[in-house]
mmCIF file of C-alpha atoms and ligand atoms in Angstrom:
data_model
loop_
_atom_site.group_PDB
_atom_site.id
_atom_site.type_symbol
_atom_site.label_atom_id
_atom_site.label_comp_id
_atom_site.label_asym_id
_atom_site.label_seq_id
_atom_site.Cartn_x
_atom_site.Cartn_y
_atom_site.Cartn_z
ATOM 1 C CA MET A 21 62.866 39.453 59.635
ATOM 2 C CA SER A 22 60.498 41.240 57.319
ATOM 3 C CA ARG A 23 61.541 44.242 55.274
ATOM 4 C CA VAL A 24 59.127 46.662 53.646
ATOM 5 C CA TYR A 25 59.370 48.229 50.233
ATOM 6 C CA ASN A 26 60.481 51.673 51.320
ATOM 7 C CA PHE A 27 59.337 54.414 48.944
ATOM 8 C CA GLY A 28 60.602 57.192 51.218
ATOM 9 C CA ALA A 29 62.396 60.099 49.518
ATOM 10 C CA GLY A 30 65.390 59.970 51.858
ATOM 11 C CA PRO A 31 67.038 58.619 53.809
ATOM 12 C CA ALA A 32 65.983 55.933 51.387
ATOM 13 C CA MET A 33 66.300 52.171 51.176
ATOM 14 C CA LEU A 34 69.704 50.698 50.473
ATOM 15 C CA PRO A 35 70.307 47.380 48.722
ATOM 16 C CA LEU A 36 69.765 44.442 51.081
ATOM 17 C CA GLU A 37 73.063 42.878 49.969
ATOM 18 C CA VAL A 38 74.875 46.044 51.078
ATOM 19 C CA MET A 39 73.212 46.042 54.493
ATOM 20 C CA GLU A 40 74.026 42.349 54.970
ATOM 21 C CA LYS A 41 77.668 42.854 54.043
ATOM 22 C CA ALA A 42 77.978 45.773 56.449
ATOM 23 C CA GLN A 43 76.300 43.708 59.169
ATOM 24 C CA ALA A 44 78.531 40.674 58.581
ATOM 25 C CA GLU A 45 81.765 42.649 58.919
ATOM 26 C CA PHE A 46 80.573 45.247 61.437
ATOM 27 C CA LEU A 47 82.224 43.799 64.563
ATOM 28 C CA ASP A 48 85.419 42.622 62.957
ATOM 29 C CA TYR A 49 86.580 44.431 59.849
ATOM 30 C CA LYS A 50 89.062 42.316 57.849
ATOM 31 C CA ASN A 51 90.242 40.386 60.926
ATOM 32 C CA MET A 52 91.317 43.575 62.692
ATOM 33 C CA GLY A 53 89.279 42.656 65.767
ATOM 34 C CA ALA A 54 87.708 46.126 65.457
ATOM 35 C CA SER A 55 84.798 47.657 63.602
ATOM 36 C CA VAL A 56 85.245 49.900 60.594
ATOM 37 C CA ILE A 57 83.828 52.709 62.795
ATOM 38 C CA GLU A 58 86.544 52.085 65.421
ATOM 39 C CA ILE A 59 89.615 52.390 63.216
ATOM 40 C CA SER A 60 91.646 55.450 62.327
ATOM 41 C CA HIS A 61 90.744 57.509 59.272
ATOM 42 C CA ARG A 62 94.507 57.445 58.654
ATOM 43 C CA SER A 63 94.860 53.645 58.850
ATOM 44 C CA ALA A 64 95.962 51.609 55.855
ATOM 45 C CA GLU A 65 92.581 49.838 55.955
ATOM 46 C CA PHE A 66 90.569 53.055 55.692
ATOM 47 C CA ASP A 67 92.932 54.346 53.034
ATOM 48 C CA GLU A 68 92.043 51.309 51.005
ATOM 49 C CA ILE A 69 88.307 51.994 51.493
ATOM 50 C CA ILE A 70 88.460 55.645 50.357
ATOM 51 C CA ASN A 71 90.750 54.816 47.455
ATOM 52 C CA ARG A 72 88.377 52.087 46.310
ATOM 53 C CA CYS A 73 85.481 54.516 46.588
ATOM 54 C CA ASP A 74 87.300 56.987 44.291
ATOM 55 C CA GLU A 75 88.205 54.214 41.866
ATOM 56 C CA LEU A 76 84.635 52.911 41.652
ATOM 57 C CA LEU A 77 83.225 56.426 41.157
ATOM 58 C CA ILE A 78 85.705 57.149 38.383
ATOM 59 C CA GLU A 79 84.778 53.883 36.684
ATOM 60 C CA LEU A 80 80.990 53.958 37.197
ATOM 61 C CA ALA A 81 80.455 57.680 36.415
ATOM 62 C CA ASN A 82 83.253 57.911 33.862
ATOM 63 C CA ILE A 83 84.887 60.860 35.630
ATOM 64 C CA PRO A 84 87.599 62.553 33.552
ATOM 65 C CA ASP A 85 91.122 63.152 34.931
ATOM 66 C CA ASN A 86 90.649 66.899 35.407
ATOM 67 C CA TYR A 87 87.993 66.429 38.113
ATOM 68 C CA LYS A 88 88.470 65.935 41.865
ATOM 69 C CA ILE A 89 86.254 63.733 44.023
ATOM 70 C CA LEU A 90 85.517 65.222 47.453
ATOM 71 C CA TYR A 91 83.642 63.822 50.453
ATOM 72 C CA VAL A 92 82.274 66.915 52.170
ATOM 73 C CA HIS A 93 80.614 67.328 55.544
ATOM 74 C CA GLY A 94 77.065 68.565 55.982
ATOM 75 C CA GLY A 95 75.050 66.826 53.284
ATOM 76 C CA ALA A 96 73.610 68.470 50.207
ATOM 77 C CA GLN A 97 72.321 71.684 51.740
ATOM 78 C CA MET A 98 75.714 72.550 53.184
ATOM 79 C CA GLN A 99 76.891 72.760 49.567
ATOM 80 C CA PHE A 100 74.309 75.473 48.976
ATOM 81 C CA SER A 101 76.630 77.573 51.154
ATOM 82 C CA ALA A 102 79.948 75.997 50.174
ATOM 83 C CA ILE A 103 79.504 76.402 46.412
ATOM 84 C CA PRO A 104 79.033 80.204 46.461
ATOM 85 C CA MET A 105 81.790 80.522 49.069
ATOM 86 C CA ASN A 106 84.118 78.558 46.809
ATOM 87 C CA ILE A 107 83.320 79.942 43.359
ATOM 88 C CA ILE A 108 80.994 82.978 43.318
ATOM 89 C CA GLN A 109 84.035 85.286 43.295
ATOM 90 C CA ARG A 110 85.839 83.561 40.437
ATOM 91 C CA LYS A 111 84.531 86.396 38.262
ATOM 92 C CA PRO A 112 84.648 90.033 39.458
ATOM 93 C CA ALA A 113 80.862 90.404 39.196
ATOM 94 C CA GLY A 114 80.458 87.974 42.112
ATOM 95 C CA LYS A 115 77.300 86.680 40.539
ATOM 96 C CA ALA A 116 75.583 83.290 40.294
ATOM 97 C CA SER A 117 72.585 82.264 38.158
ATOM 98 C CA PHE A 118 69.795 79.841 39.103
ATOM 99 C CA VAL A 119 67.002 77.973 37.399
ATOM 100 C CA LEU A 120 64.254 77.526 39.955
ATOM 101 C CA THR A 121 62.629 74.102 39.528
ATOM 102 C CA GLY A 122 61.675 73.462 43.143
ATOM 103 C CA ASN A 123 62.341 74.121 46.800
ATOM 104 C CA TRP A 124 65.962 72.977 46.689
ATOM 105 C CA ALA A 125 66.914 75.390 43.933
ATOM 106 C CA VAL A 126 65.058 78.187 45.732
ATOM 107 C CA LYS A 127 66.965 77.469 48.920
ATOM 108 C CA ALA A 128 70.269 77.330 47.073
ATOM 109 C CA SER A 129 69.570 80.681 45.449
ATOM 110 C CA LYS A 130 68.648 82.347 48.733
ATOM 111 C CA GLU A 131 71.753 80.990 50.385
ATOM 112 C CA ALA A 132 74.033 82.182 47.554
ATOM 113 C CA ALA A 133 72.567 85.703 47.909
ATOM 114 C CA ARG A 134 74.402 85.892 51.257
ATOM 115 C CA TYR A 135 77.747 85.745 49.446
ATOM 116 C CA GLY A 136 77.120 87.599 46.209
ATOM 117 C CA GLU A 137 74.412 88.348 43.684
ATOM 118 C CA ALA A 138 71.956 85.529 42.947
ATOM 119 C CA VAL A 139 70.028 85.912 39.697
ATOM 120 C CA ASN A 140 67.043 83.651 38.988
ATOM 121 C CA ILE A 141 66.949 83.374 35.206
ATOM 122 C CA ALA A 142 64.010 80.973 34.878
ATOM 123 C CA SER A 143 61.394 79.426 37.134
ATOM 124 C CA SER A 144 58.456 77.038 37.036
ATOM 125 C CA GLU A 145 56.957 78.310 40.255
ATOM 126 C CA ASP A 146 53.933 79.669 38.315
ATOM 127 C CA GLN A 147 52.648 76.071 38.020
ATOM 128 C CA ASN A 148 53.876 74.727 41.347
ATOM 129 C CA PHE A 149 57.135 73.461 39.804
ATOM 130 C CA SER A 150 55.353 70.812 37.741
ATOM 131 C CA TYR A 151 57.709 71.263 34.781
ATOM 132 C CA ILE A 152 61.257 72.282 33.795
ATOM 133 C CA PRO A 153 61.153 75.829 32.407
ATOM 134 C CA GLU A 154 62.634 76.642 29.010
ATOM 135 C CA PHE A 155 65.514 78.988 29.048
ATOM 136 C CA ASP A 156 67.780 80.296 26.360
ATOM 137 C CA PRO A 157 71.456 79.655 27.266
ATOM 138 C CA ALA A 158 72.261 82.788 25.255
ATOM 139 C CA SER A 159 70.442 84.791 27.916
ATOM 140 C CA LEU A 160 72.957 83.627 30.504
ATOM 141 C CA ASP A 161 75.236 86.445 31.656
ATOM 142 C CA PRO A 162 78.799 85.364 30.688
ATOM 143 C CA GLU A 163 80.027 87.225 33.756
ATOM 144 C CA SER A 164 78.082 84.816 35.938
ATOM 145 C CA SER A 165 80.423 82.625 38.004
ATOM 146 C CA TYR A 166 78.173 79.585 37.540
ATOM 147 C CA LEU A 167 74.655 78.376 36.750
ATOM 148 C CA HIS A 168 73.009 76.228 39.419
ATOM 149 C CA ILE A 169 70.323 73.664 38.551
ATOM 150 C CA THR A 170 68.630 70.777 40.381
ATOM 151 C CA SER A 171 68.845 67.897 37.904
ATOM 152 C CA ASN A 172 66.070 65.872 39.562
ATOM 153 C CA ASN A 173 63.402 67.551 41.638
ATOM 154 C CA THR A 174 62.718 65.158 44.485
ATOM 155 C CA LEU A 175 59.584 66.830 45.819
ATOM 156 C CA PHE A 176 57.831 67.655 42.565
ATOM 157 C CA GLY A 177 58.834 64.602 40.503
ATOM 158 C CA THR A 178 60.406 66.370 37.525
ATOM 159 C CA ARG A 179 63.848 66.122 35.969
ATOM 160 C CA TRP A 180 66.050 67.655 33.322
ATOM 161 C CA HIS A 181 66.086 65.054 30.559
ATOM 162 C CA SER A 182 69.007 66.822 28.911
ATOM 163 C CA PHE A 183 71.312 69.562 30.101
ATOM 164 C CA PRO A 184 71.873 73.036 28.633
ATOM 165 C CA ASP A 185 75.137 74.003 26.981
ATOM 166 C CA THR A 186 76.212 76.900 29.192
ATOM 167 C CA GLY A 187 79.434 77.636 27.312
ATOM 168 C CA ASP A 188 82.089 79.104 29.575
ATOM 169 C CA VAL A 189 79.749 79.433 32.534
ATOM 170 C CA PRO A 190 80.238 76.283 34.659
ATOM 171 C CA LEU A 191 77.080 74.256 35.162
ATOM 172 C CA VAL A 192 76.586 73.263 38.781
ATOM 173 C CA ALA A 193 74.089 70.454 39.347
ATOM 174 C CA ASP A 194 72.452 69.253 42.532
ATOM 175 C CA MET A 195 72.052 65.568 41.692
ATOM 176 C CA THR A 196 71.217 64.416 45.218
ATOM 177 C CA SER A 197 68.199 62.379 44.167
ATOM 178 C CA GLU A 198 69.577 60.818 41.004
ATOM 179 C CA PHE A 199 73.371 60.602 40.864
ATOM 180 C CA LEU A 200 74.398 57.215 39.357
ATOM 181 C CA SER A 201 70.831 56.437 38.246
ATOM 182 C CA ARG A 202 71.474 57.588 34.648
ATOM 183 C CA LYS A 203 74.365 57.940 32.255
ATOM 184 C CA LEU A 204 76.031 61.361 32.240
ATOM 185 C CA ASP A 205 78.699 63.235 30.399
ATOM 186 C CA ILE A 206 80.562 64.628 33.417
ATOM 187 C CA SER A 207 82.460 67.064 31.200
ATOM 188 C CA GLN A 208 79.215 69.072 30.759
ATOM 189 C CA PHE A 209 79.424 70.098 34.424
ATOM 190 C CA GLY A 210 81.686 72.262 36.543
ATOM 191 C CA ILE A 211 80.417 70.777 39.798
ATOM 192 C CA ILE A 212 78.117 67.839 40.505
ATOM 193 C CA PHE A 213 77.112 67.264 44.101
ATOM 194 C CA ALA A 214 74.827 64.860 45.931
ATOM 195 C CA GLY A 215 73.891 64.207 49.521
ATOM 196 C CA LEU A 216 74.477 60.480 50.014
ATOM 197 C CA GLN A 217 71.140 59.503 51.562
ATOM 198 C CA LYS A 218 69.047 59.083 48.406
ATOM 199 C CA ASN A 219 71.068 56.864 46.127
ATOM 200 C CA LEU A 220 74.541 56.459 47.611
ATOM 201 C CA GLY A 221 74.594 55.697 51.362
ATOM 202 C CA PRO A 222 73.820 57.181 54.779
ATOM 203 C CA ALA A 223 72.910 60.834 55.438
ATOM 204 C CA GLY A 224 75.146 63.660 56.529
ATOM 205 C CA LEU A 225 77.825 63.637 53.846
ATOM 206 C CA ALA A 226 77.904 64.980 50.308
ATOM 207 C CA LEU A 227 79.790 63.733 47.305
ATOM 208 C CA VAL A 228 81.238 66.649 45.312
ATOM 209 C CA ILE A 229 82.807 66.213 41.889
ATOM 210 C CA ILE A 230 84.521 69.413 40.833
ATOM 211 C CA ARG A 231 86.541 70.463 37.776
ATOM 212 C CA GLU A 232 90.052 71.318 38.930
ATOM 213 C CA ASP A 233 90.135 74.861 37.583
ATOM 214 C CA LEU A 234 87.253 75.776 39.918
ATOM 215 C CA LEU A 235 89.410 75.159 42.992
ATOM 216 C CA GLY A 236 91.278 78.007 44.625
ATOM 217 C CA HIS A 237 88.727 80.839 44.263
ATOM 218 C CA ALA A 238 87.238 80.686 47.765
ATOM 219 C CA LEU A 239 86.165 83.810 49.624
ATOM 220 C CA PRO A 240 88.657 84.627 52.392
ATOM 221 C CA MET A 241 85.988 84.055 55.057
ATOM 222 C CA THR A 242 85.354 80.470 53.898
ATOM 223 C CA PRO A 243 85.749 78.031 56.819
ATOM 224 C CA GLY A 244 88.663 75.689 56.184
ATOM 225 C CA LEU A 245 86.324 72.707 56.308
ATOM 226 C CA LEU A 246 84.037 74.177 53.642
ATOM 227 C CA ASN A 247 86.893 75.102 51.319
ATOM 228 C CA TYR A 248 86.917 72.542 48.523
ATOM 229 C CA LYS A 249 90.638 73.025 48.084
ATOM 230 C CA THR A 250 91.220 71.741 51.611
ATOM 231 C CA TYR A 251 89.358 68.577 50.624
ATOM 232 C CA ALA A 252 91.154 68.237 47.291
ATOM 233 C CA ASP A 253 94.605 68.770 48.840
ATOM 234 C CA GLN A 254 94.081 66.366 51.736
ATOM 235 C CA HIS A 255 91.977 63.664 50.116
ATOM 236 C CA SER A 256 88.961 64.753 52.228
ATOM 237 C CA LEU A 257 90.846 63.879 55.428
ATOM 238 C CA ALA A 258 91.786 67.270 56.809
ATOM 239 C CA ASN A 259 89.835 66.228 59.864
ATOM 240 C CA THR A 260 88.096 63.021 60.895
ATOM 241 C CA ASN A 261 85.620 62.465 58.108
ATOM 242 C CA ASN A 262 82.484 60.325 58.290
ATOM 243 C CA THR A 263 84.373 57.100 57.745
ATOM 244 C CA PHE A 264 81.280 54.955 58.124
ATOM 245 C CA ALA A 265 79.399 56.839 55.367
ATOM 246 C CA ILE A 266 82.371 56.537 53.002
ATOM 247 C CA TYR A 267 82.612 52.817 53.788
ATOM 248 C CA MET A 268 78.879 52.348 53.148
ATOM 249 C CA MET A 269 79.106 54.251 49.886
ATOM 250 C CA SER A 270 81.978 52.011 48.766
ATOM 251 C CA LEU A 271 79.711 48.985 49.367
ATOM 252 C CA VAL A 272 76.851 50.607 47.435
ATOM 253 C CA LEU A 273 79.219 51.291 44.542
ATOM 254 C CA GLU A 274 80.519 47.694 44.538
ATOM 255 C CA TRP A 275 76.886 46.587 44.399
ATOM 256 C CA LEU A 276 76.144 48.910 41.498
ATOM 257 C CA LYS A 277 79.133 47.549 39.603
ATOM 258 C CA ASP A 278 77.878 43.987 40.249
ATOM 259 C CA GLN A 279 74.499 45.053 38.846
ATOM 260 C CA GLY A 280 76.136 45.899 35.559
ATOM 261 C CA GLY A 281 76.931 49.559 36.192
ATOM 262 C CA VAL A 282 75.077 52.791 35.419
ATOM 263 C CA ALA A 283 73.857 51.996 31.897
ATOM 264 C CA ASP A 284 72.160 48.775 33.012
ATOM 265 C CA MET A 285 70.795 50.496 36.097
ATOM 266 C CA GLU A 286 69.412 53.342 34.002
ATOM 267 C CA GLN A 287 67.533 50.892 31.812
ATOM 268 C CA ARG A 288 66.093 49.122 34.855
ATOM 269 C CA ASN A 289 65.124 52.450 36.418
ATOM 270 C CA GLU A 290 63.260 53.486 33.263
ATOM 271 C CA GLU A 291 61.349 50.184 33.273
ATOM 272 C CA LYS A 292 60.481 50.633 36.936
ATOM 273 C CA ALA A 293 59.174 54.190 36.446
ATOM 274 C CA LYS A 294 57.228 53.188 33.313
ATOM 275 C CA LEU A 295 55.361 50.491 35.263
ATOM 276 C CA ILE A 296 54.001 53.107 37.681
ATOM 277 C CA TYR A 297 53.418 55.894 35.157
ATOM 278 C CA ASP A 298 51.553 53.465 32.882
ATOM 279 C CA CYS A 299 49.324 52.536 35.797
ATOM 280 C CA ILE A 300 48.620 56.202 36.553
ATOM 281 C CA ASP A 301 47.924 57.083 32.911
ATOM 282 C CA SER A 302 45.711 54.070 32.157
ATOM 283 C CA ASN A 303 43.484 54.555 35.185
ATOM 284 C CA ASP A 304 41.132 57.543 35.528
ATOM 285 C CA PHE A 305 41.225 57.067 39.255
ATOM 286 C CA TYR A 306 44.756 58.573 39.417
ATOM 287 C CA TYR A 307 46.595 61.443 37.810
ATOM 288 C CA GLY A 308 50.280 62.419 37.678
ATOM 289 C CA THR A 309 51.164 65.774 39.257
ATOM 290 C CA ALA A 310 54.210 66.509 37.052
ATOM 291 C CA GLN A 311 53.838 67.332 33.353
ATOM 292 C CA ALA A 312 54.375 64.142 31.385
ATOM 293 C CA ALA A 313 57.252 65.499 29.291
ATOM 294 C CA HIS A 314 59.250 66.392 32.399
ATOM 295 C CA ARG A 315 58.629 63.400 34.600
ATOM 296 C CA SER A 316 61.294 62.102 36.948
ATOM 297 C CA VAL A 317 62.492 58.509 36.788
ATOM 298 C CA MET A 318 63.364 58.549 40.504
ATOM 299 C CA ASN A 319 60.380 60.243 42.192
ATOM 300 C CA VAL A 320 56.924 59.442 40.795
ATOM 301 C CA THR A 321 54.341 61.942 42.090
ATOM 302 C CA PHE A 322 50.622 61.324 41.717
ATOM 303 C CA ASN A 323 47.271 61.840 43.354
ATOM 304 C CA MET A 324 43.742 60.407 43.359
ATOM 305 C CA ARG A 325 41.029 62.393 41.592
ATOM 306 C CA ASN A 326 39.021 61.971 44.783
ATOM 307 C CA GLU A 327 41.646 63.271 47.194
ATOM 308 C CA GLU A 328 39.563 62.265 50.201
ATOM 309 C CA LEU A 329 40.709 58.702 49.574
ATOM 310 C CA LEU A 330 44.382 59.542 50.005
ATOM 311 C CA GLY A 331 44.437 58.783 53.729
ATOM 312 C CA ASP A 332 42.968 55.308 53.170
ATOM 313 C CA PHE A 333 45.314 54.718 50.256
ATOM 314 C CA LEU A 334 48.393 55.452 52.354
ATOM 315 C CA LYS A 335 47.176 53.469 55.360
ATOM 316 C CA GLN A 336 46.264 50.387 53.349
ATOM 317 C CA ALA A 337 49.483 50.583 51.323
ATOM 318 C CA GLU A 338 51.511 50.581 54.514
ATOM 319 C CA ALA A 339 49.620 47.541 55.780
ATOM 320 C CA GLU A 340 50.727 45.785 52.569
ATOM 321 C CA GLY A 341 54.390 46.633 53.226
ATOM 322 C CA LEU A 342 54.453 49.627 50.875
ATOM 323 C CA TYR A 343 56.025 52.194 53.135
ATOM 324 C CA ALA A 344 56.377 56.008 53.094
ATOM 325 C CA LEU A 345 54.310 56.842 50.015
ATOM 326 C CA LYS A 346 53.001 60.148 51.365
ATOM 327 C CA GLY A 347 53.804 63.044 49.026
ATOM 328 C CA HIS A 348 55.581 66.205 50.173
ATOM 329 C CA ARG A 349 53.198 68.735 51.754
ATOM 330 C CA ASP A 350 53.913 71.269 48.983
ATOM 331 C CA VAL A 351 52.572 68.882 46.341
ATOM 332 C CA GLY A 352 50.124 66.724 48.288
ATOM 333 C CA GLY A 353 49.090 63.303 47.033
ATOM 334 C CA ALA A 354 51.513 60.411 46.942
ATOM 335 C CA ARG A 355 55.099 59.965 45.866
ATOM 336 C CA ALA A 356 56.960 56.778 45.074
ATOM 337 C CA SER A 357 60.706 57.307 45.366
ATOM 338 C CA ILE A 358 62.279 54.478 43.415
ATOM 339 C CA TYR A 359 66.027 54.939 43.588
ATOM 340 C CA ASN A 360 68.563 52.338 42.389
ATOM 341 C CA ALA A 361 67.969 50.095 45.409
ATOM 342 C CA MET A 362 64.222 49.732 44.806
ATOM 343 C CA PRO A 363 63.719 46.412 42.973
ATOM 344 C CA LYS A 364 61.290 46.132 40.085
ATOM 345 C CA ALA A 365 59.252 43.759 42.250
ATOM 346 C CA GLY A 366 58.595 46.683 44.642
ATOM 347 C CA CYS A 367 57.239 48.800 41.796
ATOM 348 C CA GLN A 368 55.105 45.884 40.601
ATOM 349 C CA ALA A 369 53.751 45.386 44.143
ATOM 350 C CA LEU A 370 52.805 49.091 44.206
ATOM 351 C CA VAL A 371 51.077 48.885 40.825
ATOM 352 C CA ASP A 372 49.127 45.771 41.913
ATOM 353 C CA PHE A 373 48.023 47.602 45.011
ATOM 354 C CA MET A 374 47.083 50.766 43.058
ATOM 355 C CA GLN A 375 44.935 48.788 40.624
ATOM 356 C CA ASP A 376 43.218 46.909 43.397
ATOM 357 C CA PHE A 377 42.607 50.072 45.415
ATOM 358 C CA ALA A 378 41.088 51.822 42.362
ATOM 359 C CA LYS A 379 38.820 48.835 41.685
ATOM 360 C CA ARG A 380 37.592 48.784 45.283
ATOM 361 C CA ASN A 381 37.021 52.548 45.495
ATOM 362 C CA GLY A 382 36.311 53.667 41.919
HETATM 363 C C1 PLP B 1 67.262 65.628 49.725
HETATM 364 C C2 PLP B 1 67.756 66.712 48.861
HETATM 365 C C3 PLP B 1 68.547 67.754 49.392
HETATM 366 C C4 PLP B 1 68.800 67.925 50.869
HETATM 367 O O1 PLP B 1 69.813 67.080 51.316
HETATM 368 P P1 PLP B 1 70.449 67.251 52.761
HETATM 369 O O2 PLP B 1 71.576 66.248 52.712
HETATM 370 O O3 PLP B 1 69.374 66.934 53.747
HETATM 371 O O4 PLP B 1 70.933 68.631 52.901
HETATM 372 C C5 PLP B 1 69.011 68.707 48.500
HETATM 373 N N1 PLP B 1 68.791 68.630 47.184
HETATM 374 C C6 PLP B 1 68.023 67.643 46.649
HETATM 375 C C7 PLP B 1 67.793 67.591 45.177
HETATM 376 C C8 PLP B 1 67.511 66.645 47.480
HETATM 377 O O5 PLP B 1 66.760 65.667 46.937
#
């Protein structure tokens, strides 16, 4: 068996130990003579899995008591619809505010406009989303039901290094490409959500962490299975949930705990990103596409000054087991997605390759 270093943005690589554990118990979960994907979502065994998942999330992310953990169908983008349906009417103005830092925030804003008024209060589109725009929290309309941000911009390789104090307006953060990669103060947020496939598990499901007072404001038309209260009241088991994804996430969380938890992981992630950014900055052959002060720790975007070499770069990288480095078409160039599961050795292998490629082609 040979496994590549997978730099794909998502679905992304998962820790090898997690895949091996899932493989080892796939046919016979805990001596049941059945696979975890063949047992009832209402069985005692699955109950233990989902409870353990909650417990690990509370511990690893330090989630306060007044928040609910929900496992919601449809991945991250389904929450672009579910969030306005659930909370845009909590204030009579029926209004939501957005900071546009990339395609995901733009999509979320457009979707919210179907259910109320979506106001874009700041944007970095003028420079192809290569930075996080400044905005004055005082300019935020207090009648806004929430402010939506994308904490880490997967395509463009930028992130919010710190979060604005939005006062009484709940801050809603799409953390799909970074949840559990850095320490957070959960109490700064009204809702945090993340599709699992970047840092937490398989695709198709979203983790939603919501402050309790934001439940119970859903528009009457909200489908039962997009109403967060349904999930909160029935422990995300109103219907048959994606039991396999929840199981896989529980294994990823156990692994993260074994690695020393979020603080240790954050430090390792910063070291990993620094390796690659230092290589980019110290070599005229390459340049970073995001402004240095706003760089992401999870998605490193860069290009070659001679862009004609990009095709060769990607092809030769892949031959060396450095997989899926092609950047998003809206940015061009290359992108190394280095979520929690990417070992430092993978980043070092990329840097070695980048230096060698520059020497051969510079
Ligand atoms: C990948 C990604 C999404 C889309 O996730 P889906 O589960 O495919 O809907 C949304 N937001 C961010 C920040 C992402 O990185």
